[in-house]
Coordinates of C-alpha atoms in Angstrom, one line a residue:
M127 CA -48.2 29.5 71.2
S128 CA -48.0 31.7 74.3
S129 CA -46.7 30.2 77.6
V130 CA -50.2 30.7 79.2
M131 CA -51.9 28.8 76.4
R132 CA -49.2 26.0 76.5
K133 CA -49.7 25.7 80.2
T134 CA -53.5 25.5 79.8
T135 CA -53.1 22.9 77.1
K136 CA -50.6 20.9 79.1
S137 CA -52.9 21.0 82.2
A138 CA -55.8 19.6 80.2
T139 CA -53.6 17.0 78.7
A140 CA -52.3 16.0 82.1
R141 CA -55.8 15.6 83.5
R142 CA -56.9 13.4 80.6
L143 CA -53.8 11.3 80.8
A144 CA -54.0 11.0 84.5
A145 CA -57.7 10.0 84.4
A146 CA -57.0 7.3 81.8
A147 CA -54.0 6.0 83.6
I148 CA -55.9 5.7 86.9
A149 CA -58.7 3.8 85.2
L150 CA -56.3 1.5 83.4
G151 CA -54.0 1.1 86.4
S152 CA -57.0 0.0 88.6
C153 CA -57.8 -2.8 86.2
L154 CA -54.2 -3.9 86.0
A155 CA -53.8 -3.8 89.8
L156 CA -56.6 -6.3 90.2
A157 CA -54.8 -8.8 88.0
G158 CA -51.1 -7.9 88.8
P159 CA -49.0 -9.9 91.2
A160 CA -48.0 -8.3 94.5
T161 CA -44.3 -8.0 95.5
G162 CA -42.7 -7.5 98.9
A163 CA -42.1 -4.0 100.0
D164 CA -38.6 -4.7 101.2
A165 CA -37.3 -7.1 98.7
A166 CA -36.6 -7.0 94.9
P167 CA -39.3 -8.8 92.9
A168 CA -38.4 -12.4 92.2
A169 CA -40.2 -12.4 88.8
P170 CA -38.5 -10.7 85.9
V171 CA -39.4 -7.0 85.6
P172 CA -40.7 -6.0 82.2
T173 CA -38.5 -3.1 81.2
V174 CA -38.2 -0.5 78.4
F175 CA -35.1 1.6 77.9
F176 CA -35.5 4.8 75.9
G177 CA -33.4 7.9 75.1
D178 CA -30.8 9.5 73.0
S179 CA -27.1 8.9 72.1
Y180 CA -26.1 8.9 75.8
T181 CA -28.4 5.9 76.4
A182 CA -27.5 4.3 73.1
N183 CA -23.8 5.0 73.9
Y184 CA -22.7 6.3 70.6
G185 CA -19.1 5.7 69.9
I186 CA -18.8 2.2 71.4
A187 CA -18.7 -0.7 69.0
P188 CA -20.1 -3.1 67.9
V189 CA -23.5 -1.6 67.1
N190 CA -27.0 -3.2 67.3
H191 CA -29.4 -3.6 64.4
E192 CA -26.9 -4.1 61.6
G193 CA -28.8 -4.3 58.3
S194 CA -31.7 -2.2 59.4
E195 CA -32.4 1.5 59.5
R196 CA -32.0 1.4 63.3
F197 CA -28.3 0.7 62.7
F198 CA -28.0 4.5 62.2
C199 CA -29.1 5.0 65.8
F200 CA -25.5 3.8 66.6
Q201 CA -26.9 1.9 69.6
A202 CA -24.0 0.0 71.1
K203 CA -24.5 -3.7 71.8
E204 CA -22.8 -3.0 75.1
N205 CA -24.5 0.2 76.0
Y206 CA -25.3 1.1 79.7
P207 CA -28.8 -0.6 79.6
A208 CA -27.1 -3.9 78.6
V209 CA -24.3 -3.6 81.2
A210 CA -26.7 -2.4 84.0
T211 CA -29.0 -5.3 83.2
R212 CA -26.1 -7.8 83.8
H213 CA -25.1 -6.0 87.0
L214 CA -28.6 -6.4 88.3
K215 CA -28.8 -10.1 87.3
E216 CA -25.7 -10.7 89.4
K217 CA -27.7 -9.3 92.3
G218 CA -30.6 -11.6 91.7
I219 CA -32.7 -8.9 89.9
T220 CA -33.8 -9.9 86.4
L221 CA -35.0 -7.4 83.9
D222 CA -37.2 -8.7 81.1
V223 CA -36.1 -6.1 78.5
Q224 CA -39.1 -5.6 76.3
A225 CA -37.2 -3.0 74.2
D226 CA -34.3 -0.7 74.0
V227 CA -35.4 2.1 71.6
S228 CA -32.6 4.6 72.4
C229 CA -31.3 6.3 69.3
G230 CA -28.6 8.9 68.6
G231 CA -30.1 12.3 67.8
A232 CA -33.4 11.8 69.6
L233 CA -35.0 14.8 71.1
T234 CA -37.4 14.6 74.0
H235 CA -40.5 14.9 71.7
H236 CA -39.3 11.8 69.9
L237 CA -40.9 9.9 72.7
W238 CA -44.3 10.7 71.1
E239 CA -43.3 11.8 67.6
K240 CA -41.4 9.9 64.8
Q241 CA -37.7 10.5 64.5
E242 CA -36.3 11.3 61.1
L243 CA -32.9 9.7 60.6
P244 CA -30.0 11.8 59.1
F245 CA -29.2 11.8 55.4
G246 CA -32.7 10.7 54.4
L247 CA -32.2 7.2 55.8
G248 CA -35.8 6.8 57.0
A249 CA -37.8 7.5 60.1
L250 CA -38.4 5.6 63.3
P251 CA -41.7 5.4 65.2
P252 CA -42.2 7.2 68.4
Q253 CA -40.3 5.6 71.3
Q254 CA -43.5 5.4 73.3
D255 CA -44.6 2.6 71.0
A256 CA -42.4 0.3 73.0
L257 CA -44.3 1.0 76.2
K258 CA -46.8 -1.8 77.2
P259 CA -49.5 -2.0 79.9
D260 CA -47.4 -4.5 81.8
T261 CA -44.1 -2.6 81.6
G262 CA -42.8 -2.3 85.1
L263 CA -39.7 -0.1 84.7
V264 CA -38.9 2.6 82.2
V265 CA -35.3 4.0 82.1
G266 CA -33.4 6.5 80.0
S267 CA -32.0 9.9 79.2
M268 CA -33.6 12.7 77.2
G269 CA -33.1 16.5 77.1
G270 CA -29.6 17.2 75.8
N271 CA -30.6 17.4 72.1
T272 CA -33.7 19.4 73.0
V273 CA -31.5 22.0 74.7
G274 CA -29.5 21.9 71.5
F275 CA -26.1 21.0 72.9
S276 CA -24.7 20.1 69.5
R277 CA -25.8 23.5 68.1
I278 CA -24.1 25.2 71.1
L279 CA -20.9 23.3 70.3
K280 CA -21.1 24.4 66.7
Q281 CA -21.6 28.0 67.8
C282 CA -18.4 27.7 69.7
S283 CA -16.2 25.7 67.3
A284 CA -15.2 26.8 63.8
K285 CA -14.1 23.2 63.1
L286 CA -17.5 21.8 63.9
R287 CA -19.0 24.2 61.4
G288 CA -17.2 22.2 58.7
D289 CA -16.9 18.6 57.8
D290 CA -15.7 17.7 61.4
G291 CA -19.2 18.2 62.6
A292 CA -21.1 16.5 59.8
L293 CA -22.6 13.8 62.1
L294 CA -23.7 16.3 64.7
P295 CA -27.3 17.4 64.2
G296 CA -28.2 21.0 63.7
T297 CA -26.4 24.2 62.7
P298 CA -24.8 27.0 64.8
V299 CA -27.4 29.2 66.6
D300 CA -26.1 32.2 64.6
D301 CA -23.4 31.4 62.1
K302 CA -22.9 35.1 61.5
Q303 CA -21.3 35.3 64.9
P304 CA -17.7 34.1 65.1
A305 CA -17.0 30.9 67.1
A306 CA -14.4 32.8 69.1
K307 CA -17.1 35.1 70.5
C308 CA -19.5 32.4 71.7
R309 CA -19.1 33.1 75.4
E310 CA -20.3 36.7 74.8
F311 CA -23.1 35.4 72.5
F312 CA -24.6 33.1 75.1
E313 CA -24.2 35.4 78.0
S314 CA -26.3 38.3 76.6
G315 CA -28.8 39.3 73.9
T316 CA -30.2 36.9 71.4
G317 CA -27.9 34.0 72.5
K318 CA -29.0 34.2 76.1
Q319 CA -32.7 34.5 75.0
W320 CA -32.3 31.5 72.7
L321 CA -30.9 29.4 75.7
D322 CA -33.8 30.5 77.9
D323 CA -36.3 29.5 75.3
Q324 CA -34.6 26.1 74.8
F325 CA -34.8 25.4 78.5
E326 CA -38.4 26.5 78.7
R327 CA -39.1 23.9 76.0
V328 CA -37.1 21.2 77.9
G329 CA -39.2 21.8 81.0
W330 CA -42.5 21.3 79.1
D331 CA -41.2 18.3 77.1
L332 CA -39.9 16.5 80.2
E333 CA -43.2 17.0 81.9
E334 CA -45.1 15.6 78.9
M335 CA -42.6 12.7 78.5
I336 CA -43.2 11.4 82.0
E337 CA -47.0 11.9 81.7
R338 CA -47.0 9.8 78.6
I339 CA -44.9 7.0 80.2
R340 CA -47.4 6.9 83.1
Y341 CA -50.3 6.8 80.6
F342 CA -49.0 4.0 78.4
S343 CA -47.5 2.0 81.3
P344 CA -49.5 2.9 84.4
D345 CA -47.7 0.5 86.8
A346 CA -44.2 1.4 85.6
K347 CA -41.6 3.1 87.7
P348 CA -40.0 5.8 85.5
V349 CA -36.3 6.4 86.1
L350 CA -34.8 9.5 84.3
V351 CA -31.0 9.3 83.9
G352 CA -28.9 12.5 83.9
Y353 CA -25.9 13.3 81.9
P354 CA -22.2 12.9 82.9
R355 CA -20.2 16.0 83.5
I356 CA -18.1 17.0 80.4
V357 CA -16.2 20.2 81.6
P358 CA -14.2 20.1 84.8
H359 CA -14.4 22.7 87.5
D360 CA -10.7 23.4 86.8
T361 CA -10.7 24.2 83.1
A362 CA -6.9 24.4 83.1
K363 CA -7.0 20.6 82.7
C364 CA -8.4 21.2 79.2
L365 CA -5.3 23.0 78.0
K366 CA -3.4 19.8 77.2
P367 CA -4.3 16.7 75.1
A368 CA -5.3 13.4 76.7
P369 CA -2.6 10.7 76.7
G370 CA -2.1 9.4 73.2
Q371 CA -4.0 12.3 71.6
T372 CA -2.8 15.3 69.7
E373 CA -6.0 17.5 69.8
L374 CA -7.1 19.3 72.9
P375 CA -10.2 17.7 74.5
F376 CA -12.4 20.6 73.2
V377 CA -10.2 21.3 70.1
D378 CA -10.9 25.0 69.1
V379 CA -13.7 25.8 71.5
P380 CA -12.4 29.0 73.3
H381 CA -11.1 28.3 76.7
D382 CA -13.2 31.1 78.2
A383 CA -16.4 29.4 76.8
L384 CA -15.9 26.2 78.7
P385 CA -17.7 27.5 81.8
V386 CA -20.6 28.3 79.6
L387 CA -20.8 24.7 78.4
D388 CA -20.6 23.6 82.0
Q389 CA -23.4 26.0 83.1
V390 CA -25.6 24.6 80.3
Q391 CA -25.0 21.1 81.6
K392 CA -25.7 22.0 85.2
R393 CA -28.9 23.8 84.3
L394 CA -30.1 20.8 82.3
D395 CA -29.2 18.5 85.2
D396 CA -31.2 20.7 87.6
D397 CA -34.2 20.8 85.3
M398 CA -34.2 17.1 84.8
K399 CA -34.0 16.5 88.5
K400 CA -36.9 18.9 89.1
A401 CA -39.0 17.3 86.4
A402 CA -38.5 13.9 87.9
A403 CA -39.2 15.1 91.5
D404 CA -42.4 17.0 90.4
A405 CA -43.7 13.9 88.6
G406 CA -42.8 11.5 91.4
A407 CA -40.2 9.7 89.2
D408 CA -36.7 8.7 90.2
F409 CA -33.5 10.4 88.9
V410 CA -30.0 9.1 88.4
E411 CA -27.5 11.8 89.3
L412 CA -24.4 11.6 87.0
Y413 CA -23.3 15.2 86.7
G414 CA -22.4 15.5 90.4
H415 CA -20.6 12.1 90.5
T416 CA -18.4 12.5 87.4
G417 CA -16.4 15.6 88.1
N418 CA -13.2 13.7 88.0
N419 CA -14.1 11.8 84.8
T420 CA -14.7 14.7 82.4
A421 CA -13.2 15.0 78.9
C422 CA -10.2 16.8 80.4
D423 CA -9.3 14.2 83.0
G424 CA -6.6 12.4 80.9
A425 CA -6.4 8.7 81.7
N426 CA -9.4 9.0 84.0
R427 CA -11.7 10.6 81.4
G428 CA -15.0 9.0 81.1
V429 CA -15.9 11.2 78.1
G430 CA -14.2 11.1 74.8
G431 CA -12.7 14.3 73.5
L432 CA -14.6 16.4 70.9
L433 CA -12.7 15.0 67.9
E434 CA -10.9 12.1 69.6
P435 CA -11.4 8.9 67.6
S436 CA -14.1 6.7 69.0
L437 CA -14.5 2.9 68.6
L438 CA -16.9 3.4 65.7
K439 CA -15.6 3.4 62.1
F440 CA -16.9 4.5 58.8
G441 CA -14.9 2.2 56.6
D442 CA -11.4 2.5 58.0
Q443 CA -12.0 6.0 59.4
P444 CA -12.8 6.3 63.1
L445 CA -15.7 8.6 64.0
P446 CA -15.2 11.2 66.7
W447 CA -16.5 10.8 70.2
Y448 CA -18.2 14.2 70.1
L449 CA -18.0 14.3 73.9
H450 CA -19.9 11.0 74.5
P451 CA -19.1 8.5 77.3
N452 CA -16.2 6.1 76.5
E453 CA -16.2 2.6 78.0
K454 CA -15.1 3.9 81.4
G455 CA -17.9 6.5 81.3
R456 CA -20.4 3.8 80.1
D457 CA -19.5 1.7 83.1
I458 CA -20.0 4.6 85.5
Q459 CA -23.5 5.1 83.9
A460 CA -24.3 1.4 84.2
K461 CA -23.3 1.2 87.9
R462 CA -25.3 4.3 88.9
V463 CA -28.3 3.1 86.9
A464 CA -28.1 -0.4 88.4
D465 CA -27.8 1.0 91.9
K466 CA -30.8 3.2 91.4
V467 CA -33.0 0.5 89.9
E468 CA -32.1 -1.8 92.7
Q469 CA -33.2 0.8 95.2
V470 CA -36.4 1.5 93.3
L471 CA -37.4 -2.1 93.0
N472 CA -36.6 -2.8 96.6
R473 CA -39.0 -0.1 97.9

């Protein structure tokens, strides 16, 4: 579909969703309780958390939904939604969590389409099914998988092209190009065009995601959560293993490609921030506040190294972090989210 046709289709969709949301919202407004403009609501706030592995906090154990297909979302019992909810309760703000549907591997369009689980383990309904007319707050992260960050990592790592990357979704962008040349690949030609196309899709999908949240939960306050920074400004930090580790934080990803990974992250952060602003939603900035907690910051790292053993195990074998927030990083996410939610609810 051409970009013009997509834009026309999106505009029509937006008008229909907006009209329906206004009509439904008007009805709910007549029945809904009013809250003070300068105080957090005393009543519990019906809340839905959504998102991908960074909301589910893949790598932290134990995991929710044992015995069901949702177990393979690897959603931690102590993920940032759970920790942020406790922080807010300590401040007198109670969230009535209607659902946490965050799931590892989710792309942005899995808000409105079913998500196939890996290895033929089943499929999950669209995350938007958790949204209700009385939902007052919707919080989560989407976009990283739509950009294709795991495919970018596989393009840049020979190890991830083998069994070490079995849990990461997707394949290299072009497996005929050597991992050692991934910087050149993404900075020109087909690699650069692929990235540009991915980001165009991210923009459209984020727009539709927020429209759908507003349609199904017209009175909800959407809060889009960014991603923590993974690569430091000073990439020389990445040339030694973290304490207690033997592998480098990025293993065999070429050192000269690390700025490319950082640029992808920064571009995604900017696009998410813009999508939230354009839609009148709120945004939790993490990239700009975690520059000293990257995968290369040793004891201060808030992100586990690429093949560093996480807290999850398959039998007796620990699964890698794959650059996801560790407990320190999870706590940073939770505090930033709790602070933003408090601000939003106090408006």
